[in-house]
Coordinates of C-alpha atoms in Angstrom, one line a residue:
Chain R
X1496 CA 41.9 -59.6 -45.4
X1497 CA 44.5 -62.3 -45.0
X1498 CA 48.0 -61.5 -44.7
X1499 CA 50.8 -63.7 -46.7
X1500 CA 53.3 -64.8 -44.2
X1501 CA 55.0 -66.9 -47.0
X1502 CA 56.1 -70.9 -47.0
X1503 CA 55.3 -71.6 -43.2
X1504 CA 54.1 -74.6 -41.3
X1505 CA 51.5 -73.0 -39.0
X1506 CA 49.4 -75.6 -37.7
X1507 CA 47.3 -75.1 -34.3
X1508 CA 47.0 -76.8 -32.0
X1509 CA 50.4 -78.9 -32.9
X1510 CA 51.0 -81.6 -29.8
X1511 CA 53.9 -81.6 -27.2
X1512 CA 55.2 -85.2 -27.8
X1513 CA 58.1 -86.8 -25.4
X1514 CA 59.8 -89.5 -27.8
X1515 CA 61.5 -92.5 -25.7
X1516 CA 64.4 -94.2 -27.1
X1517 CA 67.2 -96.3 -25.7
X1518 CA 70.6 -95.9 -27.1
X1519 CA 73.2 -98.2 -27.9
X1520 CA 74.4 -98.8 -24.2
X1521 CA 70.6 -99.4 -23.4
X1522 CA 70.7 -95.5 -21.7
X1523 CA 67.0 -94.3 -21.8
X1524 CA 66.7 -90.9 -23.4
X1525 CA 63.9 -88.6 -24.1
X1526 CA 63.5 -85.6 -26.5
X1527 CA 60.7 -83.2 -27.0
X1528 CA 58.9 -83.1 -30.4
X1529 CA 55.9 -81.1 -32.1
X1530 CA 55.7 -82.3 -35.7
X1531 CA 53.7 -85.5 -35.3
X1532 CA 49.9 -86.9 -34.6
X1533 CA 47.9 -89.5 -35.5
X1534 CA 48.6 -90.8 -39.2
X1535 CA 46.2 -94.2 -39.4
X1536 CA 43.2 -95.7 -37.6
X1537 CA 44.3 -99.5 -38.4
X1538 CA 46.9 -100.7 -38.1
X1539 CA 47.0 -97.6 -35.6
X1540 CA 49.8 -95.5 -36.1
X1541 CA 51.2 -92.2 -35.1
X1542 CA 54.0 -90.3 -36.8
X1543 CA 56.7 -88.3 -35.6
X1544 CA 59.3 -86.5 -37.3
X1545 CA 63.2 -85.8 -36.4
X1546 CA 66.0 -84.4 -37.4
X1547 CA 68.8 -86.4 -38.2
X1548 CA 71.2 -84.4 -35.8
X1549 CA 69.0 -85.7 -32.9
X1550 CA 70.3 -88.5 -30.6
X1551 CA 66.7 -90.1 -30.6
X1552 CA 67.4 -90.1 -34.7
X1553 CA 69.8 -92.8 -34.4
X1554 CA 68.2 -94.3 -31.4
X1555 CA 65.2 -95.3 -33.1
X1556 CA 66.9 -96.7 -36.4
X1557 CA 69.1 -98.9 -34.0
X1558 CA 66.2 -100.0 -31.9
X1559 CA 63.2 -100.0 -34.5
X1560 CA 60.8 -98.8 -31.4
X1561 CA 60.0 -95.6 -29.8
X1562 CA 57.7 -94.4 -27.3
X1563 CA 55.5 -91.5 -26.9
X1564 CA 54.6 -90.4 -23.9
X1565 CA 52.1 -87.1 -23.3
X1566 CA 52.9 -84.7 -20.5
X1567 CA 50.5 -82.5 -18.6
X1568 CA 51.1 -78.7 -18.0
X1569 CA 52.6 -79.4 -14.7
X1570 CA 55.4 -81.0 -16.4
X1571 CA 56.3 -77.8 -18.8
X1572 CA 59.7 -77.2 -17.3
X1573 CA 61.0 -80.8 -17.9
X1574 CA 59.4 -81.3 -21.1
X1575 CA 61.0 -77.9 -22.2
X1576 CA 64.4 -79.0 -20.8
X1577 CA 63.9 -82.2 -22.9
X1578 CA 64.1 -80.2 -25.9
X1579 CA 67.0 -78.1 -24.7
X1580 CA 69.9 -80.4 -24.4
X1581 CA 71.1 -83.5 -26.1
X1582 CA 70.9 -87.3 -24.7
X1583 CA 74.1 -87.8 -26.2
X1584 CA 75.7 -85.9 -23.2
X1585 CA 73.0 -85.7 -20.5
X1586 CA 71.2 -88.0 -19.0
X1587 CA 67.6 -86.3 -19.0
X1588 CA 65.9 -88.8 -16.9
X1589 CA 68.5 -88.3 -13.8
X1590 CA 68.7 -84.4 -14.5
X1591 CA 64.6 -84.1 -14.2
X1592 CA 64.4 -86.6 -11.9
X1593 CA 61.6 -88.4 -13.8
X1594 CA 61.4 -92.1 -14.0
X1595 CA 62.1 -94.3 -17.2
X1596 CA 59.8 -97.5 -17.3
X1597 CA 60.9 -100.3 -19.6
X1598 CA 58.2 -101.2 -22.1
X1599 CA 57.3 -104.8 -22.1
X1600 CA 55.8 -104.7 -25.7
X1601 CA 58.9 -102.7 -27.3
X1602 CA 62.4 -101.8 -27.2
X1603 CA 61.7 -98.3 -25.4
X1604 CA 61.6 -96.6 -22.1
X1605 CA 58.5 -94.2 -21.4
X1606 CA 58.1 -91.8 -18.5
X1607 CA 56.4 -93.0 -15.7
X1608 CA 54.6 -89.6 -14.4
X1609 CA 53.1 -88.8 -17.6
X1610 CA 49.7 -89.6 -17.9
X1611 CA 49.6 -91.1 -21.3
X1612 CA 51.7 -93.3 -23.2
X1613 CA 52.0 -94.7 -26.6
X1614 CA 54.4 -97.9 -27.1
X1615 CA 55.1 -98.0 -30.7
X1616 CA 57.2 -100.5 -33.2
X1617 CA 59.0 -98.8 -35.9
X1618 CA 57.1 -99.6 -39.2
X1619 CA 58.3 -96.9 -41.5
X1620 CA 60.7 -94.1 -41.8
X1621 CA 60.0 -91.4 -44.6
X1622 CA 62.8 -88.9 -45.9
X1623 CA 61.1 -85.4 -46.2
X1624 CA 63.8 -83.0 -46.1
X1625 CA 65.8 -81.4 -43.2
X1626 CA 62.8 -84.1 -40.8
X1627 CA 62.7 -87.8 -41.4
X1628 CA 59.2 -89.0 -40.3
X1629 CA 59.3 -91.6 -38.5
X1630 CA 55.6 -93.9 -38.4
X1631 CA 55.3 -96.1 -35.4
X1632 CA 52.3 -98.9 -35.0
X1633 CA 50.6 -98.3 -31.4
X1634 CA 51.1 -101.9 -29.6
X1635 CA 49.0 -100.1 -26.6
X1636 CA 48.3 -97.1 -25.2
X1637 CA 48.6 -96.5 -21.6
X1638 CA 46.7 -93.6 -19.3
X1639 CA 46.7 -93.0 -15.7
X1640 CA 44.0 -94.4 -14.0
X1641 CA 43.4 -90.8 -12.6
X1642 CA 43.0 -89.5 -15.8
X1643 CA 40.3 -91.8 -16.9
X1644 CA 36.2 -90.4 -16.6
X1645 CA 33.5 -93.0 -17.1
X1646 CA 34.7 -96.5 -17.9
X1647 CA 38.2 -96.3 -20.2
X1648 CA 37.2 -92.7 -21.7
X1649 CA 39.7 -90.3 -21.0
X1650 CA 39.1 -86.9 -19.5
X1651 CA 40.9 -84.4 -21.1
X1652 CA 40.7 -81.9 -18.3
X1653 CA 42.4 -84.5 -16.3
X1654 CA 45.2 -85.0 -18.9
X1655 CA 45.7 -81.4 -19.0
X1656 CA 47.9 -81.8 -22.4
X1657 CA 50.3 -79.0 -23.3
X1658 CA 50.1 -77.5 -26.9
X1659 CA 52.9 -76.0 -29.1
X1660 CA 52.4 -73.0 -30.8
X1661 CA 54.5 -72.9 -34.0
X1662 CA 56.3 -69.5 -34.6
X1663 CA 55.6 -68.2 -31.1
X1664 CA 57.6 -70.8 -29.3
X1665 CA 54.4 -70.5 -26.9
X1666 CA 53.1 -73.4 -24.7
X1667 CA 49.4 -73.3 -24.1
X1668 CA 47.3 -75.4 -22.2
X1669 CA 44.0 -76.9 -23.0
X1670 CA 40.8 -74.6 -22.7
X1671 CA 36.6 -75.8 -22.4
X1672 CA 34.6 -78.0 -24.2
X1673 CA 32.6 -76.7 -27.5
X1674 CA 30.9 -79.4 -28.9
X1675 CA 30.4 -83.2 -29.7
X1676 CA 31.9 -84.4 -32.9
X1677 CA 29.3 -85.7 -35.6
X1678 CA 26.4 -83.9 -33.5
X1679 CA 26.7 -80.3 -33.5
X1680 CA 26.7 -80.1 -37.3
X1681 CA 23.6 -81.9 -37.6
X1682 CA 21.4 -78.9 -37.7
X1683 CA 23.6 -76.7 -40.2
Chain C
X694 CA 48.9 -96.8 -11.8
X695 CA 48.4 -96.8 -15.5
X696 CA 46.0 -98.6 -17.1
X697 CA 46.3 -100.3 -20.9
X698 CA 43.6 -99.0 -23.1
X699 CA 45.0 -101.4 -26.1
X700 CA 46.3 -100.2 -29.4
X701 CA 44.8 -97.2 -29.8
X702 CA 46.1 -93.9 -31.1
X703 CA 45.7 -91.2 -28.5
X704 CA 47.1 -88.2 -29.1
X705 CA 46.4 -85.1 -27.1
X706 CA 45.9 -82.7 -28.7
X707 CA 44.9 -83.3 -32.3
X708 CA 44.0 -80.4 -34.5
X709 CA 40.9 -79.6 -36.8
X710 CA 42.1 -79.4 -40.0
X711 CA 39.7 -78.5 -43.2
X712 CA 41.0 -80.0 -46.2
X713 CA 40.2 -77.8 -49.5
X714 CA 39.9 -79.6 -52.9
X715 CA 38.5 -79.3 -56.3
X716 CA 36.8 -82.3 -58.1
X717 CA 37.1 -83.1 -61.9
X718 CA 34.3 -80.9 -62.7
X719 CA 35.8 -77.8 -60.5
X720 CA 33.6 -78.2 -57.5
X721 CA 35.3 -76.9 -54.4
X722 CA 34.5 -79.1 -51.5
X723 CA 35.8 -79.5 -48.1
X724 CA 36.4 -82.0 -45.7
X725 CA 37.5 -82.1 -41.7
X726 CA 40.5 -84.0 -40.8
X727 CA 42.3 -84.9 -37.5
X728 CA 45.0 -87.1 -38.4
X729 CA 47.7 -84.9 -39.3
X730 CA 49.8 -82.2 -38.6
X731 CA 53.5 -80.7 -39.5
X732 CA 56.0 -83.0 -40.5
X733 CA 58.9 -81.2 -42.2
X734 CA 60.3 -77.7 -41.5
X735 CA 62.1 -77.5 -44.9
X736 CA 60.8 -77.8 -47.4
X737 CA 57.8 -76.7 -45.0
X738 CA 55.2 -79.8 -45.5
X739 CA 52.2 -80.5 -43.6
X740 CA 50.5 -84.1 -43.5
X741 CA 46.8 -85.4 -43.4
X742 CA 45.7 -89.0 -43.5
X743 CA 42.9 -89.9 -45.3
X744 CA 40.3 -92.9 -46.2
X745 CA 40.3 -94.2 -49.5
X746 CA 36.5 -93.9 -49.4
X747 CA 36.6 -90.1 -49.1
X748 CA 35.6 -87.6 -51.9
X749 CA 38.7 -85.7 -51.2
X750 CA 41.2 -88.4 -51.8
X751 CA 40.6 -88.3 -55.2
X752 CA 40.5 -85.1 -55.5
X753 CA 43.9 -84.7 -54.4
X754 CA 45.1 -87.4 -56.8
X755 CA 43.6 -85.5 -59.5
X756 CA 44.7 -82.1 -58.7
X757 CA 47.8 -82.8 -56.9
X758 CA 47.2 -80.3 -54.7
X759 CA 45.3 -79.6 -51.2
X760 CA 44.3 -76.6 -48.9
X761 CA 44.1 -76.7 -45.1
X762 CA 41.9 -74.1 -43.6
X763 CA 42.1 -73.9 -39.8
X764 CA 38.6 -73.0 -38.3
X765 CA 37.9 -71.1 -35.1
X766 CA 35.6 -72.1 -32.2
X767 CA 32.6 -70.2 -33.7
X768 CA 32.9 -72.7 -36.9
X769 CA 32.3 -75.3 -35.2
X770 CA 29.1 -76.4 -36.7
X771 CA 30.2 -75.8 -40.3
X772 CA 33.2 -77.9 -39.6
X773 CA 31.6 -80.7 -37.9
X774 CA 29.0 -80.7 -41.1
X775 CA 31.9 -80.9 -43.4
X776 CA 32.6 -84.1 -41.7
X777 CA 29.1 -85.4 -41.5
X778 CA 28.4 -85.6 -45.5
X779 CA 30.3 -86.0 -48.8
X780 CA 30.9 -83.8 -51.6
X781 CA 29.6 -86.5 -53.9
X782 CA 26.2 -85.9 -53.1
X783 CA 26.6 -82.2 -51.7
X784 CA 27.8 -79.0 -52.1
X785 CA 29.2 -78.0 -48.4
X786 CA 30.0 -74.6 -49.4
X787 CA 26.7 -73.7 -50.1
X788 CA 24.9 -75.6 -47.5
X789 CA 27.2 -73.7 -44.8
X790 CA 27.2 -70.5 -46.9
X791 CA 30.7 -70.4 -46.7
X792 CA 33.1 -69.0 -49.6
X793 CA 35.4 -70.8 -51.4
X794 CA 38.5 -69.0 -52.5
X795 CA 40.7 -70.1 -55.4
X796 CA 44.3 -70.4 -54.4
X797 CA 46.5 -68.4 -56.8
X798 CA 49.3 -70.8 -56.0
X799 CA 48.0 -74.4 -56.1
X800 CA 45.0 -75.9 -57.7
X801 CA 42.7 -75.8 -54.9
X802 CA 40.3 -73.5 -52.5
X803 CA 40.0 -72.7 -49.3
X804 CA 37.7 -71.0 -46.6
X805 CA 37.5 -67.6 -46.6
X806 CA 36.1 -67.1 -43.6
X807 CA 38.4 -69.2 -41.6
X808 CA 42.0 -67.4 -40.2
X809 CA 44.6 -69.6 -41.0
X810 CA 45.4 -71.1 -44.5
X811 CA 48.0 -73.2 -46.3
X812 CA 48.4 -74.0 -49.6
X813 CA 49.9 -77.3 -50.6
X814 CA 51.3 -79.0 -53.2
X815 CA 50.9 -82.6 -53.1
X816 CA 54.7 -84.0 -52.5
X817 CA 54.1 -87.7 -51.4
X818 CA 51.4 -90.1 -50.8
X819 CA 52.2 -93.1 -48.3
X820 CA 50.0 -95.9 -48.0
X821 CA 49.9 -96.9 -44.2
X822 CA 46.6 -99.1 -43.8
X823 CA 43.3 -98.0 -43.8
X824 CA 44.5 -94.2 -44.2
X825 CA 46.5 -92.9 -46.8
X826 CA 48.8 -89.9 -45.8
X827 CA 49.3 -87.1 -48.0
X828 CA 52.3 -84.8 -47.6
X829 CA 52.0 -81.4 -48.7
X830 CA 54.6 -78.7 -49.2
X831 CA 53.1 -75.4 -47.9
X832 CA 54.2 -72.6 -51.0
X833 CA 52.5 -70.0 -48.6
X834 CA 50.7 -69.5 -45.1
X835 CA 48.2 -66.9 -45.1
X836 CA 46.3 -65.5 -41.7
X837 CA 43.5 -62.9 -41.3
X838 CA 45.1 -59.8 -40.4
X839 CA 42.8 -59.6 -36.7
X840 CA 44.9 -62.5 -35.9
X841 CA 48.3 -61.0 -35.8
X842 CA 49.8 -59.8 -33.0
X843 CA 52.8 -57.6 -33.0
X844 CA 54.2 -58.0 -36.5
X845 CA 53.4 -61.1 -38.1
X846 CA 53.1 -63.1 -35.2
X847 CA 50.1 -65.0 -34.6
X848 CA 47.6 -64.5 -31.5
X849 CA 46.4 -68.0 -30.8
X850 CA 43.9 -66.5 -28.4
X851 CA 42.5 -64.4 -31.6
X852 CA 42.7 -67.9 -34.0
X853 CA 40.7 -69.8 -31.4
X854 CA 41.5 -73.1 -33.2
X855 CA 39.4 -76.1 -32.0
X856 CA 41.0 -79.3 -30.7
X857 CA 39.7 -82.7 -31.6
X858 CA 39.4 -85.2 -28.6
X859 CA 40.2 -88.8 -30.2
X860 CA 38.0 -91.7 -28.6
X861 CA 35.6 -88.9 -26.8
X862 CA 34.8 -87.2 -29.9
X863 CA 34.9 -83.9 -28.4
X864 CA 35.7 -80.4 -29.7
X865 CA 37.8 -78.4 -27.2
X866 CA 39.2 -74.9 -27.1
X867 CA 42.8 -73.6 -26.4
X868 CA 43.1 -72.4 -22.9
X869 CA 45.7 -70.3 -21.4
X870 CA 49.6 -69.3 -22.0
X871 CA 51.9 -72.1 -20.0
X872 CA 55.3 -70.9 -20.6
X873 CA 58.0 -69.9 -23.3
X874 CA 59.4 -73.1 -25.4
X875 CA 63.5 -73.2 -24.8
X876 CA 63.0 -71.1 -21.8
X877 CA 60.9 -72.4 -19.1
X878 CA 63.2 -75.5 -19.0
X879 CA 66.1 -73.6 -18.5
X880 CA 65.9 -73.7 -14.7
X881 CA 65.7 -77.7 -14.6

């Protein structure tokens, strides 16, 4: 039997995305967001939804760019901190001793220590309600060499991305390989 | 050192969403999609991006509604099958022996056997490129009672959602609890 929980956004898994921007003065900032993901293959685009009150919101509109850095489990404390305080009053890079790297492709910084980075040019802004959805075209994806398996294939077990659990407010890690896409369903 | 992989959409984790719709004749259909997620808290909205060629694309435009059913690991074969064939030529529910349930809130069916279901009214259609993003307002979220922990809190370990790995084309499961949101970062 299913139980009705009302009008709620429950999606499992949701990602833990660290959005990098510069403010007007050029100070690098980061915030953690989980309302987002891939939204188009060509042009390659990702979406992230933010509240207007966030510092990152105005930074993206000002600079027309942002990065997404994807952290590993080992960064959970810093990532959680990025969601606890505002870049208006804090220098989050200094506080966490993480390193901002200026993107050569877009006007935004990314987190050097995180294993996956997307450099995004702002292409759409959609007002949805309390959240505004920013769609960025990915100009480049960068992955830590130690997280690559054979060739340029990403090894998820080396990235160890975090999962955010809506409602519960938990962070989880990723688990084990279950099957190959467009393969395990052949026998149905 | 980071290696540049070019303009690619790499987000970890991405979800495995099963989109339920009715066609013009009222036949229930499902397809698997991973470009999507939560996009707004109020009104509660989720987004899913689809190619125009899919049968689901025209069904959503016709019926102005869709559901998202979130499968468990145990359903990986059926879920993969949903992405392998088109509802134009196949009755995917009949082929997998899964059960379509007509939503009482929106004009779309969901999958009875999957543990989490969102019933969505279409509120926005955004053309992004090869993918069109459909934004649905969640009118109700339903969760299998056996997947609830204390009260109405969802137990991720009981849901066992699938993770899709872009590029690699792998399905993974979820892992272990890592920390509490707005808590583990307090000490930074």
